[in-house]
């Protein structure tokens, strides 16, 4: 099977990091490729960035459809344009926030999410509610570091995350932690070892869910809501 990972922002180094995380966990028979649009924000931090990123992301899916891609992973924790993407694609489209939440609800009773900037907290809280996880998510936290700061100062980012995870364990009684940014995926194993708590990266969670859905023969329903967009004009 061929899974296409799409980073909706235009930062190629972040795309490469997400791809490296995906390649570590994929099955030997799975091909995973990664792309990012060229004319989108360099990072997605808020609703305006999301809106500007979605058209380029949808175009990448259209390209993938012509190539016979079997599933897509949207590598941004805000899951931008997820429903629109499912209208365009035949195969499954997995958002990394939804994937991470589904994994967290499977391996723990209560979890917390740690993201980058405080402005992302309301967006993620709404996604938690949309995905039916209000009762399971103890808190959405932020380390107050911009997305690109994860690459610029990874050592500081790691220490901030460790501190916030320890706080979540004590104050939230969190039994698992979700990393609320695709740019954190490379730190997942180190954070798990440092804190002793399951740490979930949405990129790897989404890749494994995509493999399972494709392997089982599931495709996106084209009955009503996720039907292909109507041709107009």
Backbone as a ProteinNet text record, in pm:
[ID]
protein_1_A
[PRIMARY]
XXXXXXXXXXXXXXXXXXXXXXXXXXXXXXXXXXXXXXXXXXXXXXXXXXXXXXXXXXXXXXXXXXXXXXXXXXXXXXXXXXXXXXXXXXXXXXXXXXXXXXXXXXXXXXXXXXXXXXXXXXXXXXXXXXXXXXXXXXXXXXXXXXXXXXXXXXXXXXXXXXXXXXXXXXXXXXXXXXXXXXXXXXXXXXXXXXXXXXXXXXXXXXXXXXXXXXXXXXXXXXXXXXXXXXXXX
[TERTIARY]
83.6	0	87.6	30.9	103.8	25.1	84.9	24.9	98.7	25.1	85.1	66.5	177.1	176.1	183.2	88.6	85.5	104.7	211.5	231.7	168.4	61.2	-7.6	71.4	175.3	255.8	368.1	443.3	542.1	684.9	703.5	837.4	883.3	972.5	1014.2	1085.2	1160.7	1231.7	1133.4	1019.7	918.1	853.8	837.3	785.5	881	1010.3	1111.1	1111.6	1094.3	1092.9	971.1	854.3	733.7	747.6	806.9	828.4	920.7	1026.8	1119.1	1046.5	956	878	788.5	727.1	639.3	716.7	834.1	912.8	960.6	974.5	1020.1	916.3	787.9	684.8	608	627.7	549.9	588.6	497.1	527.2	621.5	691.6	791.3	728.5	603.9	540.9	468	476	406	501.9	459	534.3	471.2	554.3	507.3	587.7	518.8	583.7	527.7	598.8	556.9	571.4	476.4	479	430.9	461.8	400.5	377.2	267.8	245.7	354.2	375.5	480.1	428.9	301.6	249.4	152.4	195.8	115.7	199.7	139.1	218.4	331.4	438.7	553.8	524.4	421.8	372.1	223.9	151.5	7.8	-20.8	-56.1	-78.6	-202.5	-318.8	-441.9	-528.9	-651.6	-749.7	-714.4	-652.3	-615.2	-512.2	-411.3	-311.5	-376.8	-469.1	-538.9	-609.7	-684.2	-761.7	-672.7	-556.8	-465.3	-397.8	-388.8	-319.3	-407.8	-538.9	-627.7	-630.3	-639.1	-643.5	-523.2	-403.3	-283.9	-284.2	-333.9	-341.4	-438	-553.1	-650.1	-593.8	-515.5	-454.3	-355.6	-282.6	-190.9	-268.4	-386.1	-467.1	-517.2	-557.8	-601.1	-487.8	-365.7	-251.1	-234.3	-247.7	-233.5	-338.4	-460.1	-565.8	-530.6	-469.8	-429.7	-318.5	-241.5	-130.9	-172.5	-295.8	-342.4	-303.5	-276.2	-246.9	-367	-340	-449.4	-497.5	-417.5	-460.2	-372.3	-424	-353.3	-349.9	-238.4	-225.1	-200	-283.8	-265.9	-181.5	-57.4	39.9	38.3	-75.6	-89.3	-190.8	-160.6	-244	-379.6	-395.9	-527.4	-623.3	-575.6	-655.4	-724.1	-649.2	-712.2	-771.6	-891.8	-953.1	-981	-993.2	-1005.6	-1131.7	-1243.7	-1368.3	-1365.7	-1309.7	-1297.2	-1207	-1098.4	-1005.8	-1074.7	-1161.8	-1231.8	-1331	-1379.6	-1465.3	-1385.7	-1260.1	-1177.4	-1116.4	-1088.1	-1014.1	-1106.2	-1065.3	-1137.9	-1102	-972.5	-926.8	-937.9	-899.9	-908.2	-817.6	-865	-784.5	-781	-662.3	-646.2	-583.4	-648.6	-590.2	-512.2	-397.6	-312.5	-371	-453.5	-518.7	-620.4	-706.1	-806.3	-741.3	-635.9	-566.4	-506.9	-441.8	-378.5	-482.2	-595.5	-701.4	-758.1	-777.5	-829.7	-734.1	-603.9	-505.4	-505.6	-507	-504.9	-625	-742.6	-863.1	-860.3	-776.3	-763.5	-666.5	-558.6	-454.7	-459.2	-551.3	-562.2	-705.9	-738.3	-871.3	-873.3	-760.4	-751.7	-618	-620.8	-497.4	-498.8	-381.5	-367.7	-293.4	-310.9	-246.3	-154.4	-34.5	60.5	95.3	66.3	90.4	194.1	202.6	306.4	262.5	173.9	134.9	-2.3	-23.2	-154.2	-269.6	-245.7	-355.1	-411.7	-334.4	-381.7	-472.4	-474.5	-552.1	-700.8	-766.5	-910.3	-939.5	-853.2	-873	-870.5	-772.6	-759.2	-871.5	-912.4	-1024.5	-1151.2	-1172.9	-1289.2	-1277.5	-1156.8	-1137.5	-1162.9	-1113.8	-1139.4	-1289.5	-1366	-1511.9	-1571.8	-1524.8	-1575.2	-1554	-1442.3	-1409.1	-1464.4	-1548.3	-1616.1	-1528.3	-1421.7	-1325.4	-1322.8	-1427.2	-1427.2	-1403.8	-1469.4	-1463.6	-1328.4	-1254.3	-1126.5	-1007.3	-1019.3	-908.4	-911.3	-810.8	-803.7	-774.1	-681.1	-641.3	-560.6	-573.7	-485.3	-388.2	-260.4	-154.6	-68	9.8	101.2	234.3	341.9	475.4	516.9	427.6	451.6	578.3	589	700.6	642.7	678.2	624.8	664.2	587.2	611.9	754.7	799.6	934.9	1042.1	1007.4	1101.2	1138.8	1054.6	1086.6	1210.8	1227	1345.7	1463.6	1434.8	1542.4	1612.9	1539.7	1600.6	1539.8	1574.8	1512.8	1543.9	1661.3	1696.4	1605.6	1581.4	1491.6	1349.4	1307.6	1173.3	1156.3	1256.7	1249	1234.3	1311.6	1303.4	1168.3	1115.9	983.9	876.3	887.9	789.4	798.2	919.2	935.3	871.9	897.7	841.1	688	633.2	487.2	424.5	492.4	442.4	438	543.2	545.7	433.5	407.7	297.6	163.6	147	22.6	1.3	109	97.4	49.1	101.5	69.8	-63.9	-83.8	-202	-325.2	-305.4	-418.8	-447.1	-352.1	-356.7	-368.6	-297.7	-298.9	-226.6	-285.6	-227.7	-154	-172.5	-101	-94.9	1.6	21.8	19.8	-53.6	-51.2	31.9	123.3	202.1	120.8	89	-4.1	57.8	155.7	217.4	299.2	285.1	362.6	512.3	551.4	692.6	755.5	674	725.3	751.7	718.4	718.7	854.4	963	1095.7	1132	1062.7	1094.9	1015.4	924.2	828.2	896.5	987.6	1050.5	1132.8	1203.1	1285.4	1198.2	1084.8	994.8	933.6	902	846.7	948.6	1073	1177.5	1204.8	1198.8	1231.6	1122.7	998.4	886.9	816.3	835.5	772	623.3	572.6	430.8	417.7	313.2	294.7	281.3	362.6	359.4	321.3	214.9	156.3	184.9	241.8	268.5	163	93.6	-14.5	29.6	152.1	199.5	207.7	275	288.4	153.1	70.9	-62.7	-143.6	-137.3	-214.3	-164.6	-34.4	20.9	-29.1	-26.6	-69.8	-219.6	-298.9	-442.8	-467.6	-395.1	-410	-375.8	-266.6	-230	-341.7	-399	-504.6	-627.6	-667.9	-788.1	-768.4	-653.7	-627.4	-617.6	-547.6	-532.6	-665.1	-760.7	-892.2	-987.5	-942.2	-1023.9	-1125.3	-1108.4	-1202.8	-1166.9	-1268.7	-1250.9	-1348.4	-1331.1	-1418.3	-1557.9	-1659.1	-1797.5	-1826.6	-1889.2	-1932.3	-2085.1	-2146.1	-2290	-2312.1	-2366.6	-2400.6	-2277.7	-2247	-2155	-2018.1	-1957.4	-1823.2	-1823.9	-1938.1	-1942.4	-1846	-1801.1	-1710.3	-1776.2	-1697.7	-1754.9	-1827.5	-1938.9	-2015.1	-1938.9	-1943	-1881.3	-1977.6	-1927.1	-2012.8	-1955.7	-2043.2	-2000.8	-1948.4
-119.4	0	125.1	234.9	361.7	466.4	517.7	621.9	752.5	859.4	991.2	1077.4	1120	1210.5	1353.2	1436.4	1575	1669.4	1745.7	1854.8	1979.9	2034	2146.3	2276.5	2288.2	2410.1	2392.2	2497.1	2494.1	2469.4	2430.2	2408.8	2266	2252	2119.3	2038.9	2106.6	2033.8	1967.4	2031	1970.7	1850.3	1860	1747	1628.4	1655.5	1548.8	1482.5	1562.4	1505.3	1416.3	1462.3	1380.4	1251	1259.6	1140.2	1041.6	1092.9	1004.9	930.5	999.2	933.4	825.4	856.6	758.9	635.7	656.7	545.3	451.4	503.4	419	314	341.9	251.1	177	213.1	150.4	3.5	-73.8	-212.1	-216.4	-328	-338.6	-326.7	-368.6	-362.8	-233.5	-137.2	-9.8	96.1	165.8	281.8	407.5	491	619.6	729.7	821.1	937.7	1062.9	1172.9	1296	1415.4	1507.2	1630.2	1745.9	1866	1985.7	2087.2	2162.4	2267	2374	2446.1	2549.3	2685.2	2711.9	2846.3	2849.3	2797.3	2799.2	2860.3	2892.5	2947.5	2853.9	2910.3	2828	2748.3	2788.6	2710.4	2741.7	2650.3	2669.6	2692.5	2815.3	2856.7	2945.9	2884	2960.1	2939.5	2990.7	2968.5	3029.1	3146.4	3209.7	3125.9	3076.5	2988.8	2863.1	2805.7	2686.4	2713.2	2824.2	2855.9	2872.3	2935	2955.5	2826.2	2729.4	2604.7	2503.4	2510.3	2405.1	2392.8	2501.6	2483.1	2407	2440.5	2369.6	2223.9	2197.3	2060	1977.7	2036.6	1964.9	1937	2029.2	2006.9	1890.8	1878.6	1765.6	1633.6	1634	1512.3	1480.2	1582	1558.2	1496.9	1545.4	1487.1	1340.7	1315.3	1179.3	1085.1	1136.2	1053.7	1009.6	1100.3	1064.7	960.3	954.8	859.6	727.7	719	596.2	580.8	692.2	685.6	625.7	539.2	464.1	524	610.6	676.9	799.7	891.6	1017.9	1044.6	1101.6	1149.3	1299	1376	1521.5	1550.7	1591.8	1605.9	1745.5	1782.9	1906.5	1877.5	1912	1868.5	1937.6	2047.9	2112	2037.6	1934	1860.2	1954.7	2049.3	2148.2	2083.8	2125.8	2078.5	1929.6	1863.9	1718	1671.5	1735.6	1692.3	1719.6	1834.7	1865.2	1763.1	1725	1627.4	1493.3	1455.7	1328.2	1331.3	1449.1	1459.4	1437.5	1475.9	1470.3	1332.1	1261.6	1135.5	1014.4	912.2	784.3	704.9	699	620.5	698.3	636.2	702.8	825.8	929.1	1046.5	1057.3	1053.3	1048.5	1180.2	1245.6	1362.2	1316.4	1377.8	1327	1355	1459.2	1482.5	1372.5	1346.1	1242.5	1106.7	1075.5	947.4	936.5	1042.4	1039.7	1024.5	1092.3	1082.3	940.8	881	744.7	646.6	664.8	578.9	602.2	729.4	761.1	702.7	706.2	651.5	499.7	438.5	293	244	319.4	270.4	336.2	431.6	497	541.2	568	620	773	835.6	980.5	1024.7	1131.4	1179.8	1331.8	1389.5	1533.3	1553.7	1670.7	1707.2	1824.9	1819.7	1930.9	1982.9	2110.6	2171.9	2282.6	2364.1	2466.3	2597.6	2671.6	2804.3	2801.7	2888.7	2895.1	2921.5	2992.3	3022	2896.5	2787.7	2662.1	2584.1	2621.3	2545	2541.7	2656.3	2648.5	2565.4	2572.8	2493.7	2345.2	2304.1	2162.8	2119.7	2206.1	2171.9	2144.7	2224.6	2201.8	2069.1	2035.2	1906.6	1789.8	1802.3	1698.6	1675.2	1784.3	1772.9	1710.5	1756.1	1701.6	1550.5	1503.2	1361.5	1280.4	1344.5	1274.3	1235.1	1312.2	1273.8	1369.2	1452.5	1550.5	1486.4	1375.4	1312.1	1247.4	1219.7	1149.3	1244.5	1360.2	1456	1544.5	1532.7	1609.6	1756.7	1784.1	1923.1	1934.4	2048.4	2082.5	2187.1	2157.5	2243.9	2296.4	2401.3	2458.4	2491.5	2473.2	2507	2649	2721.2	2860.6	2874.4	2786.4	2790	2778.6	2869.9	2860.5	2728.8	2690.6	2565	2558.1	2665.4	2663.8	2661.4	2700.4	2693.6	2551.3	2455.6	2314.8	2272.1	2328.3	2298.3	2386.1	2510.6	2604.9	2571.9	2522.3	2490.2	2361.4	2247.6	2120.6	2082.8	2118.7	2084.4	2157.1	2285.2	2360.6	2306.8	2274.2	2219.5	2090.6	2004.8	1878.1	1901.3	1994.9	2022.9	2083.4	2171.9	2230	2121.9	2029.7	1921.7	1826.9	1793.2	1706.4	1770.1	1898.3	1968.7	1968.8	1991.5	1997.8	1859.6	1756.3	1620.8	1584	1617.9	1588.9	1663.1	1786.4	1862.4	1797.8	1751	1684.4	1556	1482.7	1360.5	1391.5	1498.5	1530.8	1603.2	1706.6	1790.7	1734.4	1677.4	1626.7	1479.3	1412.2	1266.7	1197.8	1254.8	1200.5	1066.5	971	838.2	821.4	916.3	919.4	1064.7	1093.1	1228.5	1224	1317.8	1335.8	1458.6	1445	1559.1	1633.7	1759.9	1835	1913.9	1854.6	1919.3	1815.2	1813.3	1717.9	1740.3	1863.8	1895.3	1836.4	1778.8	1715.3	1566.9	1511.6	1366.1	1302.1	1371	1313.3	1295.7	1366.8	1361.4	1255.6	1188.7	1101.7	996.7	919.4	810.7	863.4	973.2	1031.1	1080	1138.7	1187.8	1072.6	965.2	846.5	789.5	780.5	726.5	817.8	948.7	1043.8	1054.4	1030.3	1055.3	929.4	817.8	693.9	686.1	773	773.6	748.8	679.4	664.3	800.6	824.9	950.8	917.6	980	945.1	1055	1014.8	1104.8	1079.4	1183.5	1168	1119.8	1150.4	1107.8	955.2	894.5	749.5	681.9	740.8	685	685	793.8	804.5	707.8	689.3	595.3	453.6	413.9	278	259.3	362	352.8	345.9	425.6	422.2	284.2	225.4	90.4	-9.3	2	-91.4	-76.3	47.1	69.8	22.2	56.1	12	-140.1	-198.1	-343	-416	-353.4	-415	-383.1	-299.6	-268.5	-157.4	-76.7	32	155.8	218.7	344	446.9	571.8	678.6	665.5	672.2	665.3	781.5	751.1	855.5	870.6	829.6	847.2	977.8	1077.2	1205.8	1288.4	1298.2	1401.4	1401.6	1284.6	1278.5	1244.8	1265.1	1244.7	1341.1	1306.1	1393.4	1530.4	1637.9	1770.7	1776	1842.9	1855.6	1942.9	1903.5	1983.4	2095.9	2217.9	2334.3	2419.9	2477.6	2568.5	2498.4
0	0	0	-48.1	-53.5	23.8	130.6	213.4	187.2	165.8	142.3	267.1	325.3	439.2	385.7	425.8	378.3	495.8	492.2	587.5	526	584.9	520.2	518.9	602.8	594.7	492.8	468.9	360.7	408.5	533.8	587.5	558.2	462.8	416.1	524.6	612.1	717.3	813.1	837.5	923.6	855.1	723.4	646.3	656.6	644.4	652.5	789.4	895.3	1029.4	1050.2	1003.3	1015.7	935.9	817.9	737	807.7	869.2	941.4	1053	1123.5	1228.2	1169.5	1055.7	990	944.4	889.1	836.3	946.8	1067.5	1178.9	1217.6	1191	1241.7	1132.4	1008.3	900.9	884.1	828.1	794.4	673.6	659.4	552.7	414.2	399.9	269.2	239.2	329.8	312.1	259.6	155.7	107.3	166.9	226.4	278.3	210.9	145.5	85.5	152	140.6	207.8	115.5	126.2	47.4	133.9	89.7	147.7	37.4	42.5	-56.3	-45	-153.3	-153.3	-108.4	-129.6	-105	11.2	124.6	245.9	358.7	473.9	584.7	625.7	676.3	716.7	843.5	917.1	1030.3	1044.5	1106.8	1123.1	1270.1	1301	1438.9	1443.7	1433.1	1438.4	1316.4	1324.5	1220	1086.3	1085.2	958.5	884.5	957.3	895.3	839.3	915.8	868.7	736.4	732.4	612.5	490.7	509.1	397.1	352.6	443	411.1	339	359.7	310.4	157.6	78.5	-67.1	-122.5	-77.5	-123.2	-81.1	38.3	86.5	1.4	-30.9	-114.6	-253.7	-305.7	-436.8	-431	-321.2	-306.2	-301.9	-241.3	-240.3	-380.6	-453.6	-592.4	-674.2	-654.7	-723.7	-682.6	-552.6	-502.6	-559.1	-577.7	-634.1	-775.8	-851.7	-988.5	-990.3	-881.5	-871.2	-805.8	-758.4	-695.3	-549.4	-480.3	-336.5	-264.2	-165.2	-100.7	30.3	93.8	217.7	238.7	317.9	343.7	493.6	537.9	675.2	670.6	738.6	746.7	869.5	847.6	955	1014.9	1068.1	1146.2	1254.6	1378.4	1489.9	1494.1	1422.9	1416.1	1323	1255.8	1156.3	1057.5	998.7	910.1	785.2	750.8	626.7	622.6	737.4	739.3	666.7	693.1	629.4	478.5	439.9	296.9	228.1	295.1	237.8	215	306.9	291.8	175.8	139.9	22.1	-106.3	-106.4	-227.2	-247.9	-137.9	-145.9	-146.6	-219.6	-216.9	-92	-61.3	53.1	183.3	294.5	423.7	432.6	501.8	533.8	685.9	742.6	887.2	935.8	1029.2	1095.9	1217.3	1242.3	1350.6	1488.4	1502.8	1631.8	1659.8	1564.3	1583.8	1609.5	1534.6	1552.8	1692.8	1737.2	1869.4	1979.3	1966.4	2066.3	2070	1954	1950.9	2017	1993.9	2059.1	2210	2251.6	2394.8	2466.9	2404.1	2465.9	2472	2390.2	2389.5	2496.1	2519.5	2611.1	2748.5	2769.2	2899.6	2923	3050.4	3081.9	3076.1	3110	3113.4	3053.9	2976.9	2914.4	2911	2889.8	2866.1	2735.4	2676.3	2549.9	2575.6	2519	2532.7	2393.9	2371.9	2242	2252.5	2150.6	2143.7	2208.6	2143.5	2191.9	2260.4	2358.6	2425.6	2330.3	2220.3	2127.6	2062	2063.5	2005.8	2099.9	2226.9	2325.2	2291.4	2263.4	2231.1	2106.9	2005.9	1884	1916.9	1997.2	2031.7	2124.8	2217.3	2304.3	2222.8	2119.6	2032.8	1958.3	1913	1845.4	1941.1	2063.9	2164.6	2178.8	2184.6	2195.1	2069.3	1952.3	1826.1	1817.3	1872	1863.5	1981.3	2064.4	2172.2	2288.4	2313.5	2416.5	2535.4	2549.7	2659.5	2796	2819.9	2951.6	2978.1	2871.3	2885.9	2889.4	2825.3	2820.5	2944.1	3028	3151.8	3126.9	3033.9	3011.8	2883.5	2816.8	2705.1	2754.7	2746.6	2798.1	2684.3	2712.1	2612	2677.2	2600.3	2650.6	2612.1	2543.7	2503	2418.4	2318.8	2224.6	2084.1	1992.3	1856.1	1789.3	1689.4	1618.9	1566	1501.7	1445.3	1553.3	1675.5	1786.4	1822.8	1785.9	1811.2	1734.4	1614.8	1533.2	1571.6	1604.7	1634.6	1765.1	1863.5	1992.8	2048.6	1988.3	2030.7	2174.8	2224.2	2362.4	2460.2	2435.5	2522.6	2512.1	2388.3	2369.3	2448.4	2446	2518.4	2668.1	2722.7	2865.9	2904.3	2819.8	2846.4	2844.7	2751.5	2741.9	2861.1	2901.6	3017.7	3141	3161.1	3277	3272	3153	3140.5	3156.1	3108.2	3125.8	3274.1	3347.8	3490.8	3563.1	3522	3581.6	3550.1	3426.9	3387.2	3465.6	3491.5	3570.4	3712	3770.2	3909.6	3922.5	3841.8	3858.7	3787.5	3668.3	3589.6	3617.5	3682	3698.7	3563	3464.9	3328.7	3325.9	3257	3242.7	3110.3	3020.9	2893.3	2848.6	2762.2	2710.7	2559.2	2500.5	2356	2324.2	2227.4	2180.6	2076	2103.1	2021.3	1909.2	1840.8	1725	1649.5	1517.3	1437	1453	1481.2	1497.4	1622	1709.9	1831.9	1812.9	1697.2	1680.6	1706.2	1673.2	1690.9	1838.1	1927.5	2070.4	2144.9	2078.6	2146	2232.8	2177.3	2251.7	2368.9	2348	2454.7	2569.9	2538.4	2642.2	2720.3	2651.2	2717.5	2815.8	2772.6	2859	2977.4	2955.6	3061.9	3167.7	3128.9	3221.3	3269.1	3199.8	3240.7	3213.1	3129.4	3094.6	2944.3	2898.6	2754	2687	2585.9	2510.8	2367.3	2320.7	2191.3	2089.7	1978.4	1865.7	1759.1	1717.8	1621.6	1485.4	1444.3	1312.5	1307	1405.2	1403.5	1427.1	1514.1	1537	1408	1332.8	1208.4	1102.4	1093.3	995.5	1024.3	1151	1184.5	1162.1	1190.7	1164.2	1013.8	936.6	791.2	736	784.3	739.7	770.8	889.8	928.9	840.3	812.9	732.3	588.5	530.6	393.6	388.3	485.2	487.6	499.7	568.4	585.4	470.3	377.2	261.2	280.5	386	410.3	328.5	271.2	197.2	253.8	213	261.4	200.9	286.5	238.3	144.3	33.8	-60	-59.4	51.3	70.5	146.7	80.6	140	181.7	311.2	361.3	294.2	274.5	217.7	68.4	1.5	-142.7	-210.6	-330.3	-405.3	-427.2	-425.5	-448.5	-582.2	-585	-710.5	-809.4	-934.4	-1041.4	-1076.6	-1074.5	-1097	-1208.2	-1288.3	-1393.3	-1516.3
[MASK]
+++++++++++++++++++++++++++++++++++++++++++++++++++++++++++++++++++++++++++++++++++++++++++++++++++++++++++++++++++++++++++++++++++++++++++++++++++++++++++++++++++++++++++++++++++++++++++++++++++++++++++++++++++++++++++++++++++++++++

